[in-house]
Each structure stands twice: as structure tokens, then as C-alpha cells.
Amino acid sequence: MQLRPNQRLKLDDTDDKLFYAYPRFVTHVDEGFIQQLTDLYRDRLKPNTRIFDMMSSWMSHLPEEMQFDHVEGHGLNAEELARNPRLNHYFVQNLNENPQLPLPDENFDAVLNCVSVQYVQYPEAVFSEIYRILKPGGIAIISFSNRMFFEKAIQAWREASEAQRVELVKAYFASVPGFTTAEVIVHKSTLPNILQWLGAAGGDPFYAVIASRS
């Protein structure tokens, strides 16, 4: 899979580091989404393992009762990452400028990406890096909803329906030989559209695309 050059474009093409220069100590999805994500992590992650939280923030939504050997964080705002109590270490890097991660091969049991995949301009390279740093059998969980910073999402994401976005992430995994066939989890909101637009609790749809290094 290769995105066309125009599909990688953002409405705001200024340096991403400028957009994320100031910390945002908010959650970008509702409590219902966060609970579903934490439950998914509880079900799929194993305690005392190594986790890489890619494009993270001041919260990782990991189950409070689960302890891990190491949680490595990554993002674009150091102040947000420093506030995250689950991170043992973190680094700041713009993956759209340099997708190569400063991490060893086969070093993590799980890679997590929460509500951020829509901003990746070179997903083929980023998902190759996810594969590289995962241990054999390691799992990658990419979760997202229908919210985004519209001006920073790539055109392929902005113009796609929610179902097409799921297919897009499946294609990102499929572009890297060695990932298992992606599993999809979908929980759509049952609230009327007007309540979803008003931001009512439980209004955010939940999507997760999951694959493992075979």
C-alpha cells in the first residue's frame, strides 16, 4: 500500500512541533471511549511486559491495577509526557519528519497508539518501525474515534468515512510483511446524532485495529 502524495497532505502544513508546542491537559475522547480502551488493554496486554505508547500524552489509559516492566512514551509535547504517571521514560520526536524510532529491534511486547494515527503522513514507514520494535508475537493496538484536529489529519483520513478509516488502518498493517491479519473491534454509538454532535457522554464511536508480529 502506498498513499498518493496528495493523500498525505494536511490543511495546516506548518511544522507539527509548533501546533503541539503548548500542552493540552484534556482528553480528546469521552469517558465511554476511554473505558472501552482500558478494558481492551486489560484483556490484551500482559502484566510485567514492555509497552511502547506511541504518540502519547499526559494519560495512557492503561489499567491502574496492571504493572509493566517498562512503559516507553513518545509524543510531541514534553510537558504532557512528563505529566504521564505511567511512563518510565519518554522522548519527543516528529514522526512525519523522521519515522525511524530510536529503539532497539524486537524490544517491546506491545505498541499502542490512541487517537493519533490520523496524523501520520508516512504510515508505511511508521508501521514498519512498529513491526521492527515488536517482539515475535508482540501486539499492536491502534485505536481511534471520529474526532480529530481536522487541520492536522491527512487528506486520506479527512475524506474517508468511518468504515473507510478502518480499512485504511488495516491497509497500513497489510503494507508490512509479517503482521497477522488485522482484527477489528467496532462499537458504534447508539445515541441520536443530535446528542453525539452536542458531545453527550457515550457518543464517541470506538474503533480498534489490532495485529501481531507473527
Tab-separated table of C-alpha atoms in Angstrom:
chain	number	residue	atom	x	y	z
A	1	MET	CA	0.000	0.000	0.000
A	2	GLN	CA	1.215	3.446	-0.892
A	3	LEU	CA	-0.698	6.634	-0.236
A	4	ARG	CA	-0.609	9.093	-3.098
A	5	PRO	CA	1.241	12.347	-2.369
A	6	ASN	CA	-1.997	14.356	-2.193
A	7	GLN	CA	-3.459	11.871	0.325
A	8	ARG	CA	-0.663	12.704	2.759
A	9	LEU	CA	-1.406	16.434	2.746
A	10	LYS	CA	-2.692	18.386	5.748
A	11	LEU	CA	-4.731	21.572	5.667
A	12	ASP	CA	-2.239	23.065	8.116
A	13	ASP	CA	1.174	22.188	6.743
A	14	THR	CA	3.170	24.186	9.284
A	15	ASP	CA	5.641	22.312	11.490
A	16	ASP	CA	3.733	19.912	13.751
A	17	LYS	CA	6.017	20.869	16.635
A	18	LEU	CA	4.514	24.372	16.536
A	19	PHE	CA	0.969	23.017	16.723
A	20	TYR	CA	1.858	20.892	19.753
A	21	ALA	CA	4.140	23.458	21.387
A	22	TYR	CA	1.659	24.121	24.197
A	23	PRO	CA	0.391	21.274	26.383
A	24	ARG	CA	-3.258	20.224	26.218
A	25	PHE	CA	-4.224	18.604	29.502
A	26	VAL	CA	-7.563	17.402	28.197
A	27	THR	CA	-8.956	14.094	26.952
A	28	HIS	CA	-9.772	14.033	23.252
A	29	VAL	CA	-12.482	11.372	23.541
A	30	ASP	CA	-15.301	10.797	26.017
A	31	GLU	CA	-15.342	8.602	29.126
A	32	GLY	CA	-17.151	5.804	27.310
A	33	PHE	CA	-14.360	5.534	24.754
A	34	ILE	CA	-11.675	5.643	27.447
A	35	GLN	CA	-13.363	2.888	29.447
A	36	GLN	CA	-13.613	0.658	26.380
A	37	LEU	CA	-9.944	1.261	25.594
A	38	THR	CA	-8.834	0.497	29.157
A	39	ASP	CA	-10.926	-2.697	29.112
A	40	LEU	CA	-9.312	-3.695	25.810
A	41	TYR	CA	-5.844	-3.109	27.246
A	42	ARG	CA	-6.798	-5.153	30.327
A	43	ASP	CA	-7.860	-8.011	28.060
A	44	ARG	CA	-4.997	-7.964	25.537
A	45	LEU	CA	-1.934	-6.737	27.429
A	46	LYS	CA	0.046	-8.887	29.835
A	47	PRO	CA	1.490	-7.662	33.142
A	48	ASN	CA	5.247	-7.348	33.590
A	49	THR	CA	5.848	-6.741	29.879
A	50	ARG	CA	7.367	-3.889	27.886
A	51	ILE	CA	4.978	-1.338	26.365
A	52	PHE	CA	5.598	1.426	23.815
A	53	ASP	CA	2.939	4.150	23.933
A	54	MET	CA	3.388	5.897	20.587
A	55	MET	CA	2.113	9.457	20.070
A	56	SER	CA	1.146	9.555	23.726
A	57	SER	CA	0.077	12.374	26.015
A	58	TRP	CA	-0.426	13.010	29.728
A	59	MET	CA	-2.557	9.849	30.062
A	60	SER	CA	-2.046	6.352	28.679
A	61	HIS	CA	-5.394	4.811	29.755
A	62	LEU	CA	-3.652	1.660	30.984
A	63	PRO	CA	-5.480	-0.333	33.701
A	64	GLU	CA	-4.443	1.031	37.088
A	65	GLU	CA	-4.077	-2.421	38.626
A	66	MET	CA	-1.692	-3.692	35.920
A	67	GLN	CA	2.026	-3.205	36.352
A	68	PHE	CA	4.506	-3.377	33.489
A	69	ASP	CA	8.266	-3.865	33.345
A	70	HIS	CA	8.674	-0.701	31.311
A	71	VAL	CA	6.401	1.796	29.584
A	72	GLU	CA	8.172	3.930	26.994
A	73	GLY	CA	6.348	7.053	25.881
A	74	HIS	CA	6.627	9.134	22.748
A	75	GLY	CA	4.942	12.344	21.641
A	76	LEU	CA	5.411	15.932	20.532
A	77	ASN	CA	4.954	17.773	23.830
A	78	ALA	CA	7.454	17.076	26.597
A	79	GLU	CA	5.308	18.772	29.246
A	80	GLU	CA	2.390	16.435	28.554
A	81	LEU	CA	4.632	13.368	28.600
A	82	ALA	CA	6.286	14.429	31.842
A	83	ARG	CA	2.844	14.572	33.496
A	84	ASN	CA	2.014	10.974	32.484
A	85	PRO	CA	2.405	8.804	35.616
A	86	ARG	CA	2.621	5.510	33.691
A	87	LEU	CA	5.692	6.367	31.643
A	88	ASN	CA	9.080	5.140	32.840
A	89	HIS	CA	10.801	7.095	30.094
A	90	TYR	CA	9.778	9.198	27.117
A	91	PHE	CA	11.177	11.008	24.110
A	92	VAL	CA	9.946	13.737	21.767
A	93	GLN	CA	10.085	13.142	18.019
A	94	ASN	CA	8.111	14.248	14.972
A	95	LEU	CA	7.385	11.025	13.086
A	96	ASN	CA	6.338	12.977	9.992
A	97	GLU	CA	9.870	14.345	9.765
A	98	ASN	CA	11.690	11.221	10.926
A	99	PRO	CA	9.719	7.984	11.274
A	100	GLN	CA	12.731	5.955	12.460
A	101	LEU	CA	12.350	5.224	16.161
A	102	PRO	CA	15.447	5.366	18.431
A	103	LEU	CA	14.515	1.978	19.886
A	104	PRO	CA	16.116	-1.493	19.586
A	105	ASP	CA	14.781	-4.294	17.413
A	106	GLU	CA	12.305	-6.752	18.970
A	107	ASN	CA	12.253	-4.887	22.285
A	108	PHE	CA	8.546	-4.433	23.093
A	109	ASP	CA	5.662	-6.773	23.801
A	110	ALA	CA	3.052	-4.218	22.750
A	111	VAL	CA	2.817	-0.965	20.791
A	112	LEU	CA	-0.168	1.298	21.489
A	113	ASN	CA	-1.470	4.265	19.512
A	114	CYS	CA	-4.554	6.058	20.781
A	115	VAL	CA	-6.464	8.592	18.642
A	116	SER	CA	-3.356	9.708	16.759
A	117	VAL	CA	-2.966	7.501	13.682
A	118	GLN	CA	-4.888	10.064	11.576
A	119	TYR	CA	-1.935	12.472	11.751
A	120	VAL	CA	0.709	10.089	10.355
A	121	GLN	CA	1.789	11.142	6.862
A	122	TYR	CA	4.061	8.161	6.162
A	123	PRO	CA	2.213	5.239	7.759
A	124	GLU	CA	4.082	2.672	5.660
A	125	ALA	CA	7.346	3.723	7.340
A	126	VAL	CA	5.823	4.090	10.806
A	127	PHE	CA	4.147	0.677	10.717
A	128	SER	CA	7.427	-0.843	9.520
A	129	GLU	CA	9.022	0.610	12.642
A	130	ILE	CA	6.210	-0.771	14.813
A	131	TYR	CA	6.935	-4.200	13.355
A	132	ARG	CA	10.670	-3.816	13.868
A	133	ILE	CA	10.496	-2.977	17.571
A	134	LEU	CA	7.878	-5.628	18.424
A	135	LYS	CA	8.998	-8.973	19.770
A	136	PRO	CA	7.760	-12.009	17.823
A	137	GLY	CA	4.169	-12.459	18.928
A	138	GLY	CA	4.010	-8.861	20.132
A	139	ILE	CA	0.761	-6.953	19.617
A	140	ALA	CA	-0.049	-3.534	18.145
A	141	ILE	CA	-3.321	-1.831	19.114
A	142	ILE	CA	-4.390	1.209	17.065
A	143	SER	CA	-7.494	2.896	18.495
A	144	PHE	CA	-9.453	5.884	17.198
A	145	SER	CA	-12.850	7.537	17.136
A	146	ASN	CA	-14.361	10.146	14.821
A	147	ARG	CA	-12.723	13.128	16.488
A	148	MET	CA	-9.546	14.792	15.257
A	149	PHE	CA	-7.695	18.047	14.814
A	150	PHE	CA	-9.133	18.383	11.307
A	151	GLU	CA	-6.417	20.689	10.040
A	152	LYS	CA	-3.697	18.212	11.059
A	153	ALA	CA	-5.272	14.980	9.806
A	154	ILE	CA	-4.065	13.725	6.441
A	155	GLN	CA	-6.354	14.087	3.439
A	156	ALA	CA	-6.879	10.319	3.118
A	157	TRP	CA	-8.354	10.324	6.628
A	158	ARG	CA	-10.349	13.539	6.328
A	159	GLU	CA	-12.108	12.426	3.163
A	160	ALA	CA	-12.829	8.864	4.307
A	161	SER	CA	-15.946	7.554	6.015
A	162	GLU	CA	-15.524	5.901	9.416
A	163	ALA	CA	-15.673	2.461	7.788
A	164	GLN	CA	-13.072	3.522	5.218
A	165	ARG	CA	-10.775	4.693	8.028
A	166	VAL	CA	-10.877	1.199	9.497
A	167	GLU	CA	-9.883	-0.176	6.084
A	168	LEU	CA	-7.105	2.392	5.884
A	169	VAL	CA	-5.539	1.215	9.150
A	170	LYS	CA	-5.942	-2.420	8.076
A	171	ALA	CA	-4.056	-1.488	4.896
A	172	TYR	CA	-1.286	0.120	6.966
A	173	PHE	CA	-0.753	-3.207	8.736
A	174	ALA	CA	-1.044	-5.158	5.483
A	175	SER	CA	1.657	-2.991	3.906
A	176	VAL	CA	4.241	-4.594	6.210
A	177	PRO	CA	5.026	-8.280	5.552
A	178	GLY	CA	4.927	-10.264	8.781
A	179	PHE	CA	1.921	-8.791	10.549
A	180	THR	CA	-1.006	-11.098	11.180
A	181	THR	CA	-4.336	-10.338	9.520
A	182	ALA	CA	-5.746	-7.344	11.356
A	183	GLU	CA	-8.613	-7.804	13.810
A	184	VAL	CA	-11.215	-5.027	14.029
A	185	ILE	CA	-13.311	-4.032	17.028
A	186	VAL	CA	-16.167	-1.578	16.416
A	187	HIS	CA	-18.589	-0.160	18.972
A	188	LYS	CA	-20.763	2.475	17.366
A	189	SER	CA	-22.711	4.970	19.428
A	190	THR	CA	-26.390	4.312	19.982
A	191	LEU	CA	-27.104	7.937	20.833
A	192	PRO	CA	-29.150	10.044	18.402
A	193	ASN	CA	-26.978	12.127	16.085
A	194	ILE	CA	-28.012	15.388	17.706
A	195	LEU	CA	-26.731	14.203	21.095
A	196	GLN	CA	-23.493	12.987	19.529
A	197	TRP	CA	-22.990	16.409	17.929
A	198	LEU	CA	-23.627	18.063	21.284
A	199	GLY	CA	-20.905	15.927	22.869
A	200	ALA	CA	-23.132	13.840	25.120
A	201	ALA	CA	-21.387	11.122	27.143
A	202	GLY	CA	-21.271	7.814	25.310
A	203	GLY	CA	-21.452	9.492	21.943
A	204	ASP	CA	-17.959	8.687	20.670
A	205	PRO	CA	-17.703	5.581	18.483
A	206	PHE	CA	-14.884	3.212	19.380
A	207	TYR	CA	-12.635	1.608	16.780
A	208	ALA	CA	-9.596	-0.581	17.348
A	209	VAL	CA	-7.479	-2.328	14.727
A	210	ILE	CA	-5.166	-4.983	16.169
A	211	ALA	CA	-2.404	-7.105	14.669
A	212	SER	CA	0.587	-9.052	15.931
A	213	ARG	CA	4.108	-9.678	14.713
A	214	SER	CA	3.888	-13.265	13.524
